[in-house]
């Protein structure tokens, strides 16, 4: 959820700036209110899922019907962190690679120079996110050791 917040809000803010530059005040107010609603929604969801987990467990009765109360994992911390980093990196990589390839294909189809292409910033953005996801997957053991320190 936090990941979606970090990707949705910059898009909304860039749209807000574009409308501000064009002087369209009706759409500017509507977009600003939708940004405010989105931020409040994300804050409520994050607060609920991160800080009110006991309330969710009680309401959904997730603690009922189990014979034992503890779950024992026969693995060390580094392995668990490494697996989590591989999953997160894979998700970032898989989420951004198709968009990057689509934008590159459109760029080559338009036959424009990179500095003149209007979506060149997005190509760089999706390229950096894809590289970040790839690096998280391939260097997960080193990052896990760093996190454990």
mmCIF file of C-alpha atoms in Angstrom:
data_model
loop_
_atom_site.group_PDB
_atom_site.id
_atom_site.type_symbol
_atom_site.label_atom_id
_atom_site.label_comp_id
_atom_site.label_asym_id
_atom_site.label_seq_id
_atom_site.Cartn_x
_atom_site.Cartn_y
_atom_site.Cartn_z
ATOM 1 C CA UNK A 1 0.000 0.000 0.000
ATOM 2 C CA UNK A 2 2.833 2.381 0.814
ATOM 3 C CA UNK A 3 4.370 1.497 -2.541
ATOM 4 C CA UNK A 4 1.187 2.540 -4.358
ATOM 5 C CA UNK A 5 1.130 5.790 -2.397
ATOM 6 C CA UNK A 6 4.628 6.593 -3.560
ATOM 7 C CA UNK A 7 3.709 6.000 -7.199
ATOM 8 C CA UNK A 8 0.228 7.572 -7.315
ATOM 9 C CA UNK A 9 0.963 10.835 -5.512
ATOM 10 C CA UNK A 10 3.712 12.084 -7.876
ATOM 11 C CA UNK A 11 1.370 11.530 -10.828
ATOM 12 C CA UNK A 12 -1.403 13.495 -9.157
ATOM 13 C CA UNK A 13 0.956 16.310 -8.201
ATOM 14 C CA UNK A 14 2.325 16.544 -11.749
ATOM 15 C CA UNK A 15 -1.246 16.776 -13.058
ATOM 16 C CA UNK A 16 -1.946 19.500 -10.506
ATOM 17 C CA UNK A 17 1.062 21.479 -11.716
ATOM 18 C CA UNK A 18 0.030 21.031 -15.368
ATOM 19 C CA UNK A 19 -3.467 22.349 -14.661
ATOM 20 C CA UNK A 20 -2.025 25.243 -12.666
ATOM 21 C CA UNK A 21 0.183 26.225 -15.613
ATOM 22 C CA UNK A 22 -2.786 26.106 -18.018
ATOM 23 C CA UNK A 23 -4.973 28.213 -15.721
ATOM 24 C CA UNK A 24 -7.941 25.832 -15.624
ATOM 25 C CA UNK A 25 -9.310 26.645 -12.156
ATOM 26 C CA UNK A 26 -12.381 24.349 -12.222
ATOM 27 C CA UNK A 27 -10.346 21.233 -12.891
ATOM 28 C CA UNK A 28 -7.609 22.468 -10.560
ATOM 29 C CA UNK A 29 -9.993 22.530 -7.584
ATOM 30 C CA UNK A 30 -11.368 19.113 -8.486
ATOM 31 C CA UNK A 31 -7.917 17.579 -8.857
ATOM 32 C CA UNK A 32 -6.677 19.176 -5.640
ATOM 33 C CA UNK A 33 -9.659 17.785 -3.742
ATOM 34 C CA UNK A 34 -9.084 14.330 -5.243
ATOM 35 C CA UNK A 35 -5.419 14.485 -4.185
ATOM 36 C CA UNK A 36 -6.487 15.428 -0.676
ATOM 37 C CA UNK A 37 -9.017 12.570 -0.574
ATOM 38 C CA UNK A 38 -6.395 10.110 -1.880
ATOM 39 C CA UNK A 39 -3.860 11.211 0.740
ATOM 40 C CA UNK A 40 -6.426 10.899 3.530
ATOM 41 C CA UNK A 41 -7.500 7.470 2.242
ATOM 42 C CA UNK A 42 -3.908 6.228 2.152
ATOM 43 C CA UNK A 43 -3.246 7.617 5.645
ATOM 44 C CA UNK A 44 -6.316 5.880 7.060
ATOM 45 C CA UNK A 45 -5.430 2.565 5.389
ATOM 46 C CA UNK A 46 -1.796 2.757 6.527
ATOM 47 C CA UNK A 47 -2.818 3.655 10.075
ATOM 48 C CA UNK A 48 -5.348 0.841 10.163
ATOM 49 C CA UNK A 49 -3.081 -1.868 8.745
ATOM 50 C CA UNK A 50 0.134 -0.878 10.522
ATOM 51 C CA UNK A 51 -0.932 0.488 13.891
ATOM 52 C CA UNK A 52 -4.348 -1.054 14.562
ATOM 53 C CA UNK A 53 -3.608 -4.678 13.764
ATOM 54 C CA UNK A 54 -5.031 -5.976 17.040
ATOM 55 C CA UNK A 55 -8.339 -4.273 16.245
ATOM 56 C CA UNK A 56 -8.433 -5.998 12.830
ATOM 57 C CA UNK A 57 -7.594 -9.368 14.411
ATOM 58 C CA UNK A 58 -10.385 -8.954 16.974
ATOM 59 C CA UNK A 59 -12.997 -7.792 14.440
ATOM 60 C CA UNK A 60 -12.236 -10.556 11.938
ATOM 61 C CA UNK A 61 -11.732 -13.148 14.715
ATOM 62 C CA UNK A 62 -8.455 -14.269 13.193
ATOM 63 C CA UNK A 63 -7.149 -15.637 16.486
ATOM 64 C CA UNK A 64 -9.980 -18.168 16.960
ATOM 65 C CA UNK A 65 -9.776 -21.832 16.026
ATOM 66 C CA UNK A 66 -6.031 -22.409 16.386
ATOM 67 C CA UNK A 67 -4.651 -25.081 18.702
ATOM 68 C CA UNK A 68 -1.296 -23.389 19.316
ATOM 69 C CA UNK A 69 -0.647 -19.698 19.647
ATOM 70 C CA UNK A 70 2.929 -19.614 18.344
ATOM 71 C CA UNK A 71 4.285 -20.353 14.922
ATOM 72 C CA UNK A 72 7.843 -21.582 14.930
ATOM 73 C CA UNK A 73 9.981 -20.923 11.890
ATOM 74 C CA UNK A 74 13.074 -23.065 11.533
ATOM 75 C CA UNK A 75 15.088 -20.469 9.636
ATOM 76 C CA UNK A 76 17.449 -17.668 10.476
ATOM 77 C CA UNK A 77 16.627 -13.973 10.121
ATOM 78 C CA UNK A 78 18.891 -13.408 7.131
ATOM 79 C CA UNK A 79 17.062 -15.999 5.059
ATOM 80 C CA UNK A 80 13.653 -14.495 5.816
ATOM 81 C CA UNK A 81 14.849 -10.969 4.999
ATOM 82 C CA UNK A 82 16.503 -12.267 1.808
ATOM 83 C CA UNK A 83 13.283 -13.920 0.651
ATOM 84 C CA UNK A 84 11.310 -10.762 1.410
ATOM 85 C CA UNK A 85 13.791 -8.652 -0.560
ATOM 86 C CA UNK A 86 13.634 -11.028 -3.530
ATOM 87 C CA UNK A 87 9.828 -10.854 -3.531
ATOM 88 C CA UNK A 88 9.793 -7.039 -3.226
ATOM 89 C CA UNK A 89 12.464 -6.638 -5.902
ATOM 90 C CA UNK A 90 10.663 -9.035 -8.205
ATOM 91 C CA UNK A 91 7.408 -7.167 -7.723
ATOM 92 C CA UNK A 92 9.046 -3.816 -8.520
ATOM 93 C CA UNK A 93 10.839 -5.287 -11.555
ATOM 94 C CA UNK A 94 7.781 -7.071 -12.959
ATOM 95 C CA UNK A 95 5.560 -4.055 -12.317
ATOM 96 C CA UNK A 96 7.790 -1.569 -14.175
ATOM 97 C CA UNK A 97 9.460 -3.552 -16.972
ATOM 98 C CA UNK A 98 6.381 -3.774 -19.253
ATOM 99 C CA UNK A 99 5.707 -0.058 -18.884
ATOM 100 C CA UNK A 100 9.345 0.722 -19.647
ATOM 101 C CA UNK A 101 9.329 -1.472 -22.763
ATOM 102 C CA UNK A 102 6.054 0.077 -23.957
ATOM 103 C CA UNK A 103 7.422 3.611 -23.539
ATOM 104 C CA UNK A 104 10.644 2.681 -25.358
ATOM 105 C CA UNK A 105 8.639 1.161 -28.221
ATOM 106 C CA UNK A 106 6.527 4.326 -28.509
ATOM 107 C CA UNK A 107 9.701 6.429 -28.416
ATOM 108 C CA UNK A 108 11.255 4.483 -31.312
ATOM 109 C CA UNK A 109 7.979 4.550 -33.239
ATOM 110 C CA UNK A 110 7.830 8.371 -32.978
ATOM 111 C CA UNK A 111 11.459 8.664 -34.134
ATOM 112 C CA UNK A 112 12.106 11.692 -31.940
ATOM 113 C CA UNK A 113 15.255 12.751 -30.169
ATOM 114 C CA UNK A 114 15.374 11.818 -26.507
ATOM 115 C CA UNK A 115 15.619 15.411 -25.271
ATOM 116 C CA UNK A 116 12.612 16.451 -27.411
ATOM 117 C CA UNK A 117 10.449 13.462 -26.487
ATOM 118 C CA UNK A 118 7.749 14.575 -23.993
ATOM 119 C CA UNK A 119 7.830 11.334 -21.977
ATOM 120 C CA UNK A 120 11.602 11.027 -21.704
ATOM 121 C CA UNK A 121 11.405 11.681 -17.957
ATOM 122 C CA UNK A 122 9.032 8.755 -17.530
ATOM 123 C CA UNK A 123 11.363 6.484 -19.497
ATOM 124 C CA UNK A 124 14.188 7.379 -17.115
ATOM 125 C CA UNK A 125 11.874 6.940 -14.115
ATOM 126 C CA UNK A 126 10.692 3.458 -15.138
ATOM 127 C CA UNK A 127 14.245 2.486 -16.110
ATOM 128 C CA UNK A 128 15.512 3.444 -12.635
ATOM 129 C CA UNK A 129 12.678 1.551 -10.947
ATOM 130 C CA UNK A 130 13.370 -1.534 -13.057
ATOM 131 C CA UNK A 131 17.079 -1.377 -12.212
ATOM 132 C CA UNK A 132 16.212 -0.948 -8.518
ATOM 133 C CA UNK A 133 13.992 -4.045 -8.596
ATOM 134 C CA UNK A 134 16.664 -6.056 -10.407
ATOM 135 C CA UNK A 135 19.346 -4.979 -7.926
ATOM 136 C CA UNK A 136 17.110 -5.858 -4.988
ATOM 137 C CA UNK A 137 16.626 -9.364 -6.398
ATOM 138 C CA UNK A 138 20.253 -10.029 -7.255
ATOM 139 C CA UNK A 139 21.889 -8.451 -4.183
ATOM 140 C CA UNK A 140 19.310 -9.522 -1.618
ATOM 141 C CA UNK A 141 21.803 -11.437 0.536
ATOM 142 C CA UNK A 142 24.108 -8.406 0.889
ATOM 143 C CA UNK A 143 21.209 -6.080 1.617
ATOM 144 C CA UNK A 144 19.839 -8.537 4.206
ATOM 145 C CA UNK A 145 23.193 -8.583 5.974
ATOM 146 C CA UNK A 146 23.202 -4.770 5.941
ATOM 147 C CA UNK A 147 19.654 -4.626 7.349
ATOM 148 C CA UNK A 148 20.519 -7.103 10.113
ATOM 149 C CA UNK A 149 23.438 -4.932 11.246
#
